[in-house]
Coordinates of N, CA and C in Angstrom, one line a residue:
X1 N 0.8 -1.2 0.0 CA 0.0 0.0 0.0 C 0.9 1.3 0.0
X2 N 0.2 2.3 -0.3 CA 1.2 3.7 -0.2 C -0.1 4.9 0.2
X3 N 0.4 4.9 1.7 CA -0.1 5.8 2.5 C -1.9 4.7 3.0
X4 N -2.5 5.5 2.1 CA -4.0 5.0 2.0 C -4.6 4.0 0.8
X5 N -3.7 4.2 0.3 CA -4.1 4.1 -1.5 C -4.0 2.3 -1.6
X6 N -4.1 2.0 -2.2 CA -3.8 -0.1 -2.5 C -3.4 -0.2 -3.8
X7 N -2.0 -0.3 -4.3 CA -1.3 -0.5 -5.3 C -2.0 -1.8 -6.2
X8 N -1.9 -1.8 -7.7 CA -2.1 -2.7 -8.1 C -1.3 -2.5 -9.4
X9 N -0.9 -3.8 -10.2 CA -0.3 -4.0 -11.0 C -1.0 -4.8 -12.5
X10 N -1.4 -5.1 -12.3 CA -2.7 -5.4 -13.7 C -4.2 -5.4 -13.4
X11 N -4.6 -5.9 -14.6 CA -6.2 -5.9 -15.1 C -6.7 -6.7 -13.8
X12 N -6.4 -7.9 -13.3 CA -7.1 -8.4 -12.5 C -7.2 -8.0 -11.2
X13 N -5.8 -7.2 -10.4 CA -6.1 -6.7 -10.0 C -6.7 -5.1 -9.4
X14 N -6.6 -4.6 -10.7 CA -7.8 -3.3 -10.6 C -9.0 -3.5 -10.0
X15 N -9.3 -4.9 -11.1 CA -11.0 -4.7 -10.8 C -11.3 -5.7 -9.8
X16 N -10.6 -6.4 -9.1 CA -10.5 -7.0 -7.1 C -10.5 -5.9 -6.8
X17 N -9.6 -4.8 -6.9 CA -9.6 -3.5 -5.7 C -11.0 -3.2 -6.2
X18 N -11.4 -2.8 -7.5 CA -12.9 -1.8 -7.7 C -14.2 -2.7 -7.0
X19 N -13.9 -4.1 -7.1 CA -14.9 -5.4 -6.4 C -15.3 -4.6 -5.0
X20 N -14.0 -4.9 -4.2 CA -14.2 -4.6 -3.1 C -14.0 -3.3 -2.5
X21 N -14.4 -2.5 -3.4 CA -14.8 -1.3 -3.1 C -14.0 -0.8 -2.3
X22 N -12.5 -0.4 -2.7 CA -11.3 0.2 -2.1 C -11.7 1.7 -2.6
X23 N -11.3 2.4 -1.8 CA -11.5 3.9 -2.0 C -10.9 4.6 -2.7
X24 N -9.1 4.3 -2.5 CA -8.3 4.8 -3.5 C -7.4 3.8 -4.0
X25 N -7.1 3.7 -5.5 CA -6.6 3.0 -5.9 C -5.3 3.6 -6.6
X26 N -4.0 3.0 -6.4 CA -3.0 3.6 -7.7 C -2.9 2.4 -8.8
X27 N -2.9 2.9 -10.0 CA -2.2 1.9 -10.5 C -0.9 2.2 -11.0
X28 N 0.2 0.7 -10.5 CA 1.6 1.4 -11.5 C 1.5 0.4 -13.0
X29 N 2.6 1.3 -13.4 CA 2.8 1.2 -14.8 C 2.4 -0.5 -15.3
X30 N 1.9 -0.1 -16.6 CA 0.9 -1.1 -17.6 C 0.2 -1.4 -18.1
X31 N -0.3 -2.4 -18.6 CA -1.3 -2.2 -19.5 C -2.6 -2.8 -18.9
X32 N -3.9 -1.9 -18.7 CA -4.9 -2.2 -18.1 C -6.0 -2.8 -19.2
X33 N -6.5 -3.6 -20.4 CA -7.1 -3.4 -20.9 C -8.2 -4.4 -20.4
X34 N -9.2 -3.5 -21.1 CA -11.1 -3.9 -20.6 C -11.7 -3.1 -20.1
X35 N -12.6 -2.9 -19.8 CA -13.6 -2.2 -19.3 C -14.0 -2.4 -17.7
X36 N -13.6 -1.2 -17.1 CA -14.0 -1.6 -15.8 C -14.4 -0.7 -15.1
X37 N -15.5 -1.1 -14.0 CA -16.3 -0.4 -13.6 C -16.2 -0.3 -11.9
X38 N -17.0 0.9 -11.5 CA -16.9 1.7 -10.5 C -17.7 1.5 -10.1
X39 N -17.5 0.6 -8.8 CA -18.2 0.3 -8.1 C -19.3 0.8 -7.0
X40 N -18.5 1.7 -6.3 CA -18.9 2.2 -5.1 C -18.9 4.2 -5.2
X41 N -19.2 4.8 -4.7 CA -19.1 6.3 -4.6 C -17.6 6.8 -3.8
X42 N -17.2 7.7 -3.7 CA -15.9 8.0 -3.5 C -14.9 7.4 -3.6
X43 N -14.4 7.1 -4.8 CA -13.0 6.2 -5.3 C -12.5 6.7 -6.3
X44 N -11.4 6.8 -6.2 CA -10.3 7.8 -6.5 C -9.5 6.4 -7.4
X45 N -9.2 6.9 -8.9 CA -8.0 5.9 -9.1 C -7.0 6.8 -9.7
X46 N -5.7 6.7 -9.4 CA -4.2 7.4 -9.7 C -3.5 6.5 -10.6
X47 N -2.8 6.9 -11.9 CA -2.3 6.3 -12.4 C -0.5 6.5 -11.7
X48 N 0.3 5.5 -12.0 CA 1.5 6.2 -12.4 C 2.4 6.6 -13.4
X49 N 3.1 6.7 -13.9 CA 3.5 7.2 -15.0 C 3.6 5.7 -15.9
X50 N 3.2 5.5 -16.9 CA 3.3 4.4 -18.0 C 1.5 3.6 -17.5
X51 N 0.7 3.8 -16.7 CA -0.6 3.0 -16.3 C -1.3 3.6 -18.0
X52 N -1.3 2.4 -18.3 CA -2.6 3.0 -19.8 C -3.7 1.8 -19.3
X53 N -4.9 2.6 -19.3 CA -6.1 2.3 -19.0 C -7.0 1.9 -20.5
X54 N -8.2 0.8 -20.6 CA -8.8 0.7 -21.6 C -10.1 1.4 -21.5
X55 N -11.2 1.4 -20.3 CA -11.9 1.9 -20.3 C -12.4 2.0 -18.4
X56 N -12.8 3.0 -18.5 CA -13.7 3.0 -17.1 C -15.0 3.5 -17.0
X57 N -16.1 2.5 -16.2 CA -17.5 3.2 -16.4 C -17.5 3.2 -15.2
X58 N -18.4 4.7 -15.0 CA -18.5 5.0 -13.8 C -20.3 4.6 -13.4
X59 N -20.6 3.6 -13.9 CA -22.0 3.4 -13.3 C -23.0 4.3 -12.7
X60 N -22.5 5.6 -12.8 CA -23.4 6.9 -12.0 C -23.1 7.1 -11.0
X61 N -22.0 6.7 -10.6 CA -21.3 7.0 -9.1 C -21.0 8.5 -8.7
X62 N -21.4 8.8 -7.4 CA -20.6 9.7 -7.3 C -19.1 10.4 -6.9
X63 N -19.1 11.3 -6.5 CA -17.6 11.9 -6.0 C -16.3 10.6 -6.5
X64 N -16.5 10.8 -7.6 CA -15.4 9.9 -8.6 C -13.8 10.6 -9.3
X65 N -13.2 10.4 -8.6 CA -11.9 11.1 -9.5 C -10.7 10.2 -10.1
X66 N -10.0 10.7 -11.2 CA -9.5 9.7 -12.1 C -8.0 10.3 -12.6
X67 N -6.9 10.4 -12.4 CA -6.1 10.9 -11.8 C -5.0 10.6 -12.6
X68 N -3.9 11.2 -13.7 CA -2.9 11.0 -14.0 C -2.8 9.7 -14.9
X69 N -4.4 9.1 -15.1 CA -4.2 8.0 -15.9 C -3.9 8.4 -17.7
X70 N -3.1 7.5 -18.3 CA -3.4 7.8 -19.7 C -4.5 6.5 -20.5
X71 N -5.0 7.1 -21.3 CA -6.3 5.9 -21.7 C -5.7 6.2 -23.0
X72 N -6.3 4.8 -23.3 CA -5.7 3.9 -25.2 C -7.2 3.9 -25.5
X73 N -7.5 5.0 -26.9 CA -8.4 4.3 -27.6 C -8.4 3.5 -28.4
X74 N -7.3 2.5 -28.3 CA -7.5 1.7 -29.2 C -7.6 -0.2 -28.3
X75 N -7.7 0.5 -27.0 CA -8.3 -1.0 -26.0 C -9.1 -0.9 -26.2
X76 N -10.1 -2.1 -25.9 CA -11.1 -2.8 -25.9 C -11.9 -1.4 -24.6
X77 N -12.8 -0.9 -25.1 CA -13.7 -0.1 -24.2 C -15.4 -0.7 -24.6
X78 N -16.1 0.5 -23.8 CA -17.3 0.0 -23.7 C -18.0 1.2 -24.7
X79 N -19.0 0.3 -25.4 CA -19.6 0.9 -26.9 C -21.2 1.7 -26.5
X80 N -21.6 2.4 -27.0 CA -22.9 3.3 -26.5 C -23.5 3.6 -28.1
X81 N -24.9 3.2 -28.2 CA -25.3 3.8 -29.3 C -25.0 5.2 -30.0
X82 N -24.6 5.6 -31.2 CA -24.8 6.9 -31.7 C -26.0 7.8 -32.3
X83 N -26.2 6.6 -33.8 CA -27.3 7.2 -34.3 C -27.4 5.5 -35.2
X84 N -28.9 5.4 -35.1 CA -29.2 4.3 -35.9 C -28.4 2.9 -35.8
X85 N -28.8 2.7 -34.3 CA -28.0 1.9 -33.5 C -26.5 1.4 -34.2
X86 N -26.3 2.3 -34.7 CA -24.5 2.3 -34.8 C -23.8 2.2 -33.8
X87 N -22.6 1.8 -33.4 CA -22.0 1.5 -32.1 C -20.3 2.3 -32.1
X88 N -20.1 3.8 -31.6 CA -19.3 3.8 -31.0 C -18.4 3.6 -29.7
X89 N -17.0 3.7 -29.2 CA -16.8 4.0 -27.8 C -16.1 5.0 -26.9
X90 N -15.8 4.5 -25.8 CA -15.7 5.6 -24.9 C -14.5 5.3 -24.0
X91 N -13.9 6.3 -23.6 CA -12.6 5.8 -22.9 C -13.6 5.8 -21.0
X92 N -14.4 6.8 -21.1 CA -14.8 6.9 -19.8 C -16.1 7.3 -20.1
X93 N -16.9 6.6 -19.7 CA -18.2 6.1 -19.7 C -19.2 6.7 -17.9
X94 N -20.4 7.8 -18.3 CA -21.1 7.9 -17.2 C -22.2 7.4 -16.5
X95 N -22.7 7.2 -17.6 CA -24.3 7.1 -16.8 C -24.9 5.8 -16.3
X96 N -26.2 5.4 -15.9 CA -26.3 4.2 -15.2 C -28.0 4.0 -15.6
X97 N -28.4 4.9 -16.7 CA -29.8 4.7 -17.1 C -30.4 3.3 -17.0
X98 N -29.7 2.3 -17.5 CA -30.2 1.0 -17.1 C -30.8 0.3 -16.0
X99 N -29.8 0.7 -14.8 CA -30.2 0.4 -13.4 C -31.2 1.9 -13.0
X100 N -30.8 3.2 -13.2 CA -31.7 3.8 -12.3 C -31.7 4.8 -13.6
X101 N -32.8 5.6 -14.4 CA -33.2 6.3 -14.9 C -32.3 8.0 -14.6
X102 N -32.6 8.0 -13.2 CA -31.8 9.1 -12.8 C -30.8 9.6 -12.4
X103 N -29.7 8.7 -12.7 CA -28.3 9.1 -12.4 C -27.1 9.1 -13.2
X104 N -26.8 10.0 -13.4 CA -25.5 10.3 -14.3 C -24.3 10.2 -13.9
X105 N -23.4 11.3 -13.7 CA -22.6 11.5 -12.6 C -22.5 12.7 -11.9
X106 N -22.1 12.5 -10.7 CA -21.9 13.8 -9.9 C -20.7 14.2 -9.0
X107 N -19.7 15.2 -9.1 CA -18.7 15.4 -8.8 C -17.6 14.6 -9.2
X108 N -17.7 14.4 -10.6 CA -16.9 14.0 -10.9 C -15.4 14.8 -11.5
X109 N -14.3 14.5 -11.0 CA -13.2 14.9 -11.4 C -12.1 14.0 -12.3
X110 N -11.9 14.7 -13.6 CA -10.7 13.8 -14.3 C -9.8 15.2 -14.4
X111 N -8.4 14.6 -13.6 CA -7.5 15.2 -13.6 C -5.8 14.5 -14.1
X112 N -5.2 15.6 -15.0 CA -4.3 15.2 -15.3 C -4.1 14.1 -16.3
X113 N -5.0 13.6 -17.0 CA -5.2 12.0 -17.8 C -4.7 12.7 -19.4
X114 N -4.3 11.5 -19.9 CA -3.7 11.4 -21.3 C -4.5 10.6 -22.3
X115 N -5.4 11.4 -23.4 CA -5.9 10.1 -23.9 C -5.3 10.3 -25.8
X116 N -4.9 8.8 -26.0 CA -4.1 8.6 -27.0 C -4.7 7.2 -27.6
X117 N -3.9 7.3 -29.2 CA -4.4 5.9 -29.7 C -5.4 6.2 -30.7
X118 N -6.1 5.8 -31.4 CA -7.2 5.6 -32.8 C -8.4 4.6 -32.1
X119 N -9.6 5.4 -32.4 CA -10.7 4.8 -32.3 C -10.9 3.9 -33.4
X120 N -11.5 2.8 -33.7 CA -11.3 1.6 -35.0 C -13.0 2.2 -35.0
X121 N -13.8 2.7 -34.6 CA -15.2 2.5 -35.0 C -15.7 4.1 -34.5
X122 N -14.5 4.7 -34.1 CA -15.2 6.6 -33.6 C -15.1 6.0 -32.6
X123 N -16.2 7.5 -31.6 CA -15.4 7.3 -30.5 C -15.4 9.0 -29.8
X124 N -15.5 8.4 -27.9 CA -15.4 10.0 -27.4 C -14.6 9.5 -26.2
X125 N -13.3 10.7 -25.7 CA -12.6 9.9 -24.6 C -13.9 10.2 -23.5
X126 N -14.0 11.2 -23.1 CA -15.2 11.3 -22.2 C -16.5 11.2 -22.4
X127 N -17.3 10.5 -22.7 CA -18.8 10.5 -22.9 C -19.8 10.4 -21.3
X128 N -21.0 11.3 -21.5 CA -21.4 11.4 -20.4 C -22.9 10.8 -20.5
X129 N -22.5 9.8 -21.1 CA -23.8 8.8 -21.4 C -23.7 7.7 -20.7
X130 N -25.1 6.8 -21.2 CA -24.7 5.4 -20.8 C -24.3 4.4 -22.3
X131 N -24.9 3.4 -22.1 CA -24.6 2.2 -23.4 C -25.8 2.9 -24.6
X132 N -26.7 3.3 -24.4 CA -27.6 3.6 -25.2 C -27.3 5.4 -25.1
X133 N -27.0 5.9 -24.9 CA -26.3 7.2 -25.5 C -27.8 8.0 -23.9
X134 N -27.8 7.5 -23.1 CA -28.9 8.7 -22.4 C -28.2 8.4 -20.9
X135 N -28.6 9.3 -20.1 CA -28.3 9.2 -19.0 C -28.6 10.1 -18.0
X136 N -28.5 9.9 -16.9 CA -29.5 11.3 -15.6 C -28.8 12.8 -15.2
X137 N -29.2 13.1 -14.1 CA -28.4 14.1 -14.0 C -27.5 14.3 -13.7
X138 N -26.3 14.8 -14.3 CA -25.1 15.1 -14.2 C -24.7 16.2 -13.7
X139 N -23.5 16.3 -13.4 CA -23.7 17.5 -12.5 C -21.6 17.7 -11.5
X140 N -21.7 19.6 -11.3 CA -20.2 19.0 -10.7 C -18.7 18.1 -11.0
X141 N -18.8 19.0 -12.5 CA -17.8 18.0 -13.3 C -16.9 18.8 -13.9
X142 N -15.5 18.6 -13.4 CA -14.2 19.0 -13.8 C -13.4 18.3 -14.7
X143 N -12.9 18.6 -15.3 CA -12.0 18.1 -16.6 C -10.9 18.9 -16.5
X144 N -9.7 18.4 -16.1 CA -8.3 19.8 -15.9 C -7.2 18.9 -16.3
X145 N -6.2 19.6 -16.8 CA -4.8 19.6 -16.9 C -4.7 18.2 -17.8
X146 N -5.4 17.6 -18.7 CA -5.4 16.6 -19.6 C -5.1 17.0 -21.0
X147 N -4.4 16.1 -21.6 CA -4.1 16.0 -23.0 C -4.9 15.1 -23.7
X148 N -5.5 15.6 -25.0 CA -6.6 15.0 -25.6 C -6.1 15.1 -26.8
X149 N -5.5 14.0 -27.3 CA -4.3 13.8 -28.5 C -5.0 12.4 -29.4
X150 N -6.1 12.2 -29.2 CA -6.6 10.8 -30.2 C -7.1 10.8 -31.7
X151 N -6.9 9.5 -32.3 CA -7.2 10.3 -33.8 C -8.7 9.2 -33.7
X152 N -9.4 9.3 -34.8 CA -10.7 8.6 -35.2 C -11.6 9.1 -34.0
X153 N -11.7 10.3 -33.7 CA -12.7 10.4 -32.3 C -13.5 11.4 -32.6
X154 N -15.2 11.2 -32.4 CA -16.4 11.8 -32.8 C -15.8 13.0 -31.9
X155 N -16.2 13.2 -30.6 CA -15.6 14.1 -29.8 C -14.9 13.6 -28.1
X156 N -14.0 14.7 -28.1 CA -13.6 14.4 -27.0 C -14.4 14.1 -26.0
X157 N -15.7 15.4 -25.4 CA -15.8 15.5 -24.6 C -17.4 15.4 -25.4
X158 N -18.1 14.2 -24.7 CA -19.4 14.4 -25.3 C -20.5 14.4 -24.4
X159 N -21.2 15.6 -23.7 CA -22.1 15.8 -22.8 C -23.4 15.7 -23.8
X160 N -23.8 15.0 -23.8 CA -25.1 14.2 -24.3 C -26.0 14.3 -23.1
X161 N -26.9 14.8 -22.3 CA -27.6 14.9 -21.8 C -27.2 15.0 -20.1
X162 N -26.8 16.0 -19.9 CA -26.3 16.1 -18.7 C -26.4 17.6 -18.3
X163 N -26.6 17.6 -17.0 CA -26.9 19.3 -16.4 C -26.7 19.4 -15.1
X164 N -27.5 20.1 -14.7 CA -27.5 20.3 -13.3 C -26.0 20.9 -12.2
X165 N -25.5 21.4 -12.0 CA -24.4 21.4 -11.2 C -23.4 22.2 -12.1
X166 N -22.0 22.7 -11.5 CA -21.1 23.3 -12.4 C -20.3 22.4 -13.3
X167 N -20.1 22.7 -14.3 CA -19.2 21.7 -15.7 C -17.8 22.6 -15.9
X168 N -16.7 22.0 -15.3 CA -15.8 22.5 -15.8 C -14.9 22.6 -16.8
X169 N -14.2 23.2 -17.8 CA -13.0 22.5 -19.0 C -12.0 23.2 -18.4
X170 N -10.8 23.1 -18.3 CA -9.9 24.1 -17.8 C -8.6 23.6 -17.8
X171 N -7.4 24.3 -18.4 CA -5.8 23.8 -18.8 C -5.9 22.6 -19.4
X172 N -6.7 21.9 -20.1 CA -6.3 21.2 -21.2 C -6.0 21.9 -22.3
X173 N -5.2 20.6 -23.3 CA -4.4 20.7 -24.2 C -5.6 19.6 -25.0
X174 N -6.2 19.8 -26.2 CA -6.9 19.8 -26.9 C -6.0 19.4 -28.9
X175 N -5.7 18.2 -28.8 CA -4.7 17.9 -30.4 C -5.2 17.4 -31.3
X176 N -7.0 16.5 -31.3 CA -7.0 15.9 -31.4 C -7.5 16.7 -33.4
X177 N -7.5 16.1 -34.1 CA -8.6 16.9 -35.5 C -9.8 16.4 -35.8
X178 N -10.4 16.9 -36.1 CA -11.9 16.7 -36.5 C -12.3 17.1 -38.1
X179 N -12.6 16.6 -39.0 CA -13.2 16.5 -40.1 C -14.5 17.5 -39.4
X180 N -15.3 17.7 -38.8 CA -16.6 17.9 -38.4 C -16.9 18.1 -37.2
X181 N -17.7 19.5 -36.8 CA -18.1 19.8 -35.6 C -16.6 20.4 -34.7
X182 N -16.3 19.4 -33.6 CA -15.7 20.1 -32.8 C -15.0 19.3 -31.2
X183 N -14.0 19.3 -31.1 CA -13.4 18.3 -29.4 C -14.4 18.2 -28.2
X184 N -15.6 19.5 -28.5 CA -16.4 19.6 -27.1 C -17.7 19.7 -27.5
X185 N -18.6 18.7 -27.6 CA -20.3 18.8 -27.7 C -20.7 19.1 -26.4
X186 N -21.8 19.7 -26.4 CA -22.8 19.9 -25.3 C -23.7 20.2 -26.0
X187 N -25.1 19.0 -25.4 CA -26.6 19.0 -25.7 C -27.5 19.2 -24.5
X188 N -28.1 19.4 -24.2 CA -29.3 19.5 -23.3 C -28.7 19.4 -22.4
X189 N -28.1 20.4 -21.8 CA -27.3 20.5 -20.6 C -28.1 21.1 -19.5
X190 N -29.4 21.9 -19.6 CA -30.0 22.2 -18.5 C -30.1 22.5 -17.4
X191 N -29.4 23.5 -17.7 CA -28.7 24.2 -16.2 C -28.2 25.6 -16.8
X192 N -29.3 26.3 -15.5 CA -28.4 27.9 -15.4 C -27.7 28.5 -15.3
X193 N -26.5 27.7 -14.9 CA -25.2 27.7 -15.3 C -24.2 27.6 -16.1
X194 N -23.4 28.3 -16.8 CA -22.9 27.8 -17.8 C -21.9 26.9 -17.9
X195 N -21.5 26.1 -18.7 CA -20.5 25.5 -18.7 C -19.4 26.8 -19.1
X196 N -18.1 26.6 -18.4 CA -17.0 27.2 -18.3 C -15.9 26.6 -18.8
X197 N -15.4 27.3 -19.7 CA -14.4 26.8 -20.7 C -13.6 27.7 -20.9
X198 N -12.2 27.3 -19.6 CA -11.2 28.4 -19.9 C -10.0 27.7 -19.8
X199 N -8.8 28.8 -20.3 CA -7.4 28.5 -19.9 C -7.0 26.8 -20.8
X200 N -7.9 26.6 -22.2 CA -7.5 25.2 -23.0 C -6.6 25.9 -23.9
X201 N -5.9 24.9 -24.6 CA -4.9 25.3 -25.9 C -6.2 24.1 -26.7
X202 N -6.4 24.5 -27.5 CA -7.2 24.1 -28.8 C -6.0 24.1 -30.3
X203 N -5.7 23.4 -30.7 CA -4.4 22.9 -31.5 C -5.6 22.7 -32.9
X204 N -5.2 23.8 -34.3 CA -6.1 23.1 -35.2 C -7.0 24.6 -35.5
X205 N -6.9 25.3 -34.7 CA -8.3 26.2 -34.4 C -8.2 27.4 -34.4
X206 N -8.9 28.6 -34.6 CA -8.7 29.6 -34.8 C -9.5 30.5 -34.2
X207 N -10.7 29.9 -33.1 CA -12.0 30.4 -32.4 C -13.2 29.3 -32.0
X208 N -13.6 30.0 -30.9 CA -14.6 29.1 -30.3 C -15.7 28.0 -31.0
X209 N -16.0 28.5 -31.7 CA -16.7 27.5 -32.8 C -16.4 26.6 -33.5
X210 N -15.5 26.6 -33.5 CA -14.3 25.4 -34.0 C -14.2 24.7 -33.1
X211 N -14.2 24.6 -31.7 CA -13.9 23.5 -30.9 C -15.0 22.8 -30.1
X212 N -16.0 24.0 -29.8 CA -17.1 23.6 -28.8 C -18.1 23.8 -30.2
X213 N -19.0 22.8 -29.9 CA -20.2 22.6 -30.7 C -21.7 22.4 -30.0
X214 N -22.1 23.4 -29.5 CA -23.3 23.3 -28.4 C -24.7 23.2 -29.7
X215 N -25.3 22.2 -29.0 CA -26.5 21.9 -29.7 C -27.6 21.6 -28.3
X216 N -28.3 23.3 -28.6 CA -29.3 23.2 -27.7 C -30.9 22.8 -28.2
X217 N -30.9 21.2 -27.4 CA -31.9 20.5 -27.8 C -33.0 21.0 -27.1
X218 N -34.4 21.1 -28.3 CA -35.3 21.8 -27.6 C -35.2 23.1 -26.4
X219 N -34.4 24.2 -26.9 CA -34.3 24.9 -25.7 C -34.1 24.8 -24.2
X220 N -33.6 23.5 -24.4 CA -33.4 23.1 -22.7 C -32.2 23.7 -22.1
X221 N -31.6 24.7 -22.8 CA -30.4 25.6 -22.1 C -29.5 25.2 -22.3
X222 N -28.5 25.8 -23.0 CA -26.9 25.1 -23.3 C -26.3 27.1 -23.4
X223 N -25.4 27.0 -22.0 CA -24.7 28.2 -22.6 C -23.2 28.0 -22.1
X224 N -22.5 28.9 -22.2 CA -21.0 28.5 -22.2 C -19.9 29.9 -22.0
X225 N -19.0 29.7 -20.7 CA -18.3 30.9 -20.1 C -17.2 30.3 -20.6
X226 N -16.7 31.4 -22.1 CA -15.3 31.1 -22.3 C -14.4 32.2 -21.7
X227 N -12.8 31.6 -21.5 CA -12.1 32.8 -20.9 C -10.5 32.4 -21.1
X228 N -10.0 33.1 -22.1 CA -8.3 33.1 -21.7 C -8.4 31.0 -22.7
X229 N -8.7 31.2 -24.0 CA -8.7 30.1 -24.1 C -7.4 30.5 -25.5
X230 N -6.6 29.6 -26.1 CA -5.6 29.8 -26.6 C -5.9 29.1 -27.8
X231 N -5.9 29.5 -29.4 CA -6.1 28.7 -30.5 C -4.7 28.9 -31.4
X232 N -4.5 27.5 -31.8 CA -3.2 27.0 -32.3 C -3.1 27.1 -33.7
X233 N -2.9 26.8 -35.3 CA -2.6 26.3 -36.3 C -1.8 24.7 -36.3

């Protein structure tokens, strides 16, 4: 162990620690691949330097943080409808519509994470859905100091039906290209709050509309506090 935390060294044992519902987990360096899910509410996983992760669903958990890990889009992750039951995936997966209609995620923190590698079928590192692309209220969600460097990816950051609470984007590095749209969706975010989108390097871009692509469904509110954001060539 180190301090609090419970060290693990592969796939089997991540998901023993996530089983039994360890609070904080590190993983050191390696290759995690599969899909693995979060079990319990306040659990923290830390990578260390070289930990590549394939996927993590957070079942709707809350106060969830994810820490220094780098994710491979090109592990085996967990797939969520797009359009016309097409099947893309997700490096980190939210919602829990299946089991309870009403929960997405809340307080969630991804800090410091690397996502790299080619999606083979598209693809979003963060998606804030479930398997069928819907999910509850979301809410209380930071996104900082990550690099988002993947190629074949719909979008980075895909808030598909999520609101309530503050949304953060902030000191990310943003590489990835897009044929279409933009690294940051937000739909029916529903909340009088805006999402806050400051302090990113966007690589590729020349202004806000190029990177964030807000599609406010049915008027359900989508607005957005940009500030101090940097656009690259």
């Amino acid at each position: 162990a180190l301090g609090d935390a419970l060290l693990v060294a592969n796939a089997a044992g991540l998901q023993a620690a996530l089983d039994a519902k360890t609070a904080k987990i590190v993983l050191l360096a390696g290759t995690y691949e599969g899909v693995f899910a979060i079990k319990a509410d306040n659990t923290t996983l830390e990578g260390q330097e070289g930990a590549v992760v394939g996927c993590i669903n957070l079942n709707g958990k809350n106060n969830v943080t994810i820490k220094n890990v780098e994710f491979d889009a090109a592990k085996p992750g967990i797939a969520y409808d797009y359009k016309l039951n097409g099947k893309q995936y997700a490096n980190i997966i939210t919602g829990d519509k299946a089991n309870n209609p009403l929960i997405g995620a809340r307080n969630l923190v991804v800090d410091g994470c690397k996502f790299t590698g080619t999606f083979a079928n598209g693809g979003a590192c963060i998606a804030f859905t479930d398997q069928n692309r819907t999910s509850g209220s979301s809410g209380n969600i930071t996104i900082k100091n990550c690099t988002f460097a993947t190629e074949n990816t719909y979008y980075n950051i895909y808030a598909h039906y999520s609101g309530n609470g503050d949304f953060v984007i902030e000191n990310n590095t943003f590489k990835s290209q897009f044929a279409a749209g933009g690294p940051v969706y937000l739909g029916r975010y529903q909340s009088s709050t805006p999402v806050v989108v400051k302090n990113n390097t966007f690589v590729g871009a020349t202004q806000l509309s190029d990177v964030v692509y807000v599609q406010d469904h049915s008027n359900y509110g989508v607005s957005v506090n940009a500030e101090n954001n940097t656009f690259t060539e």
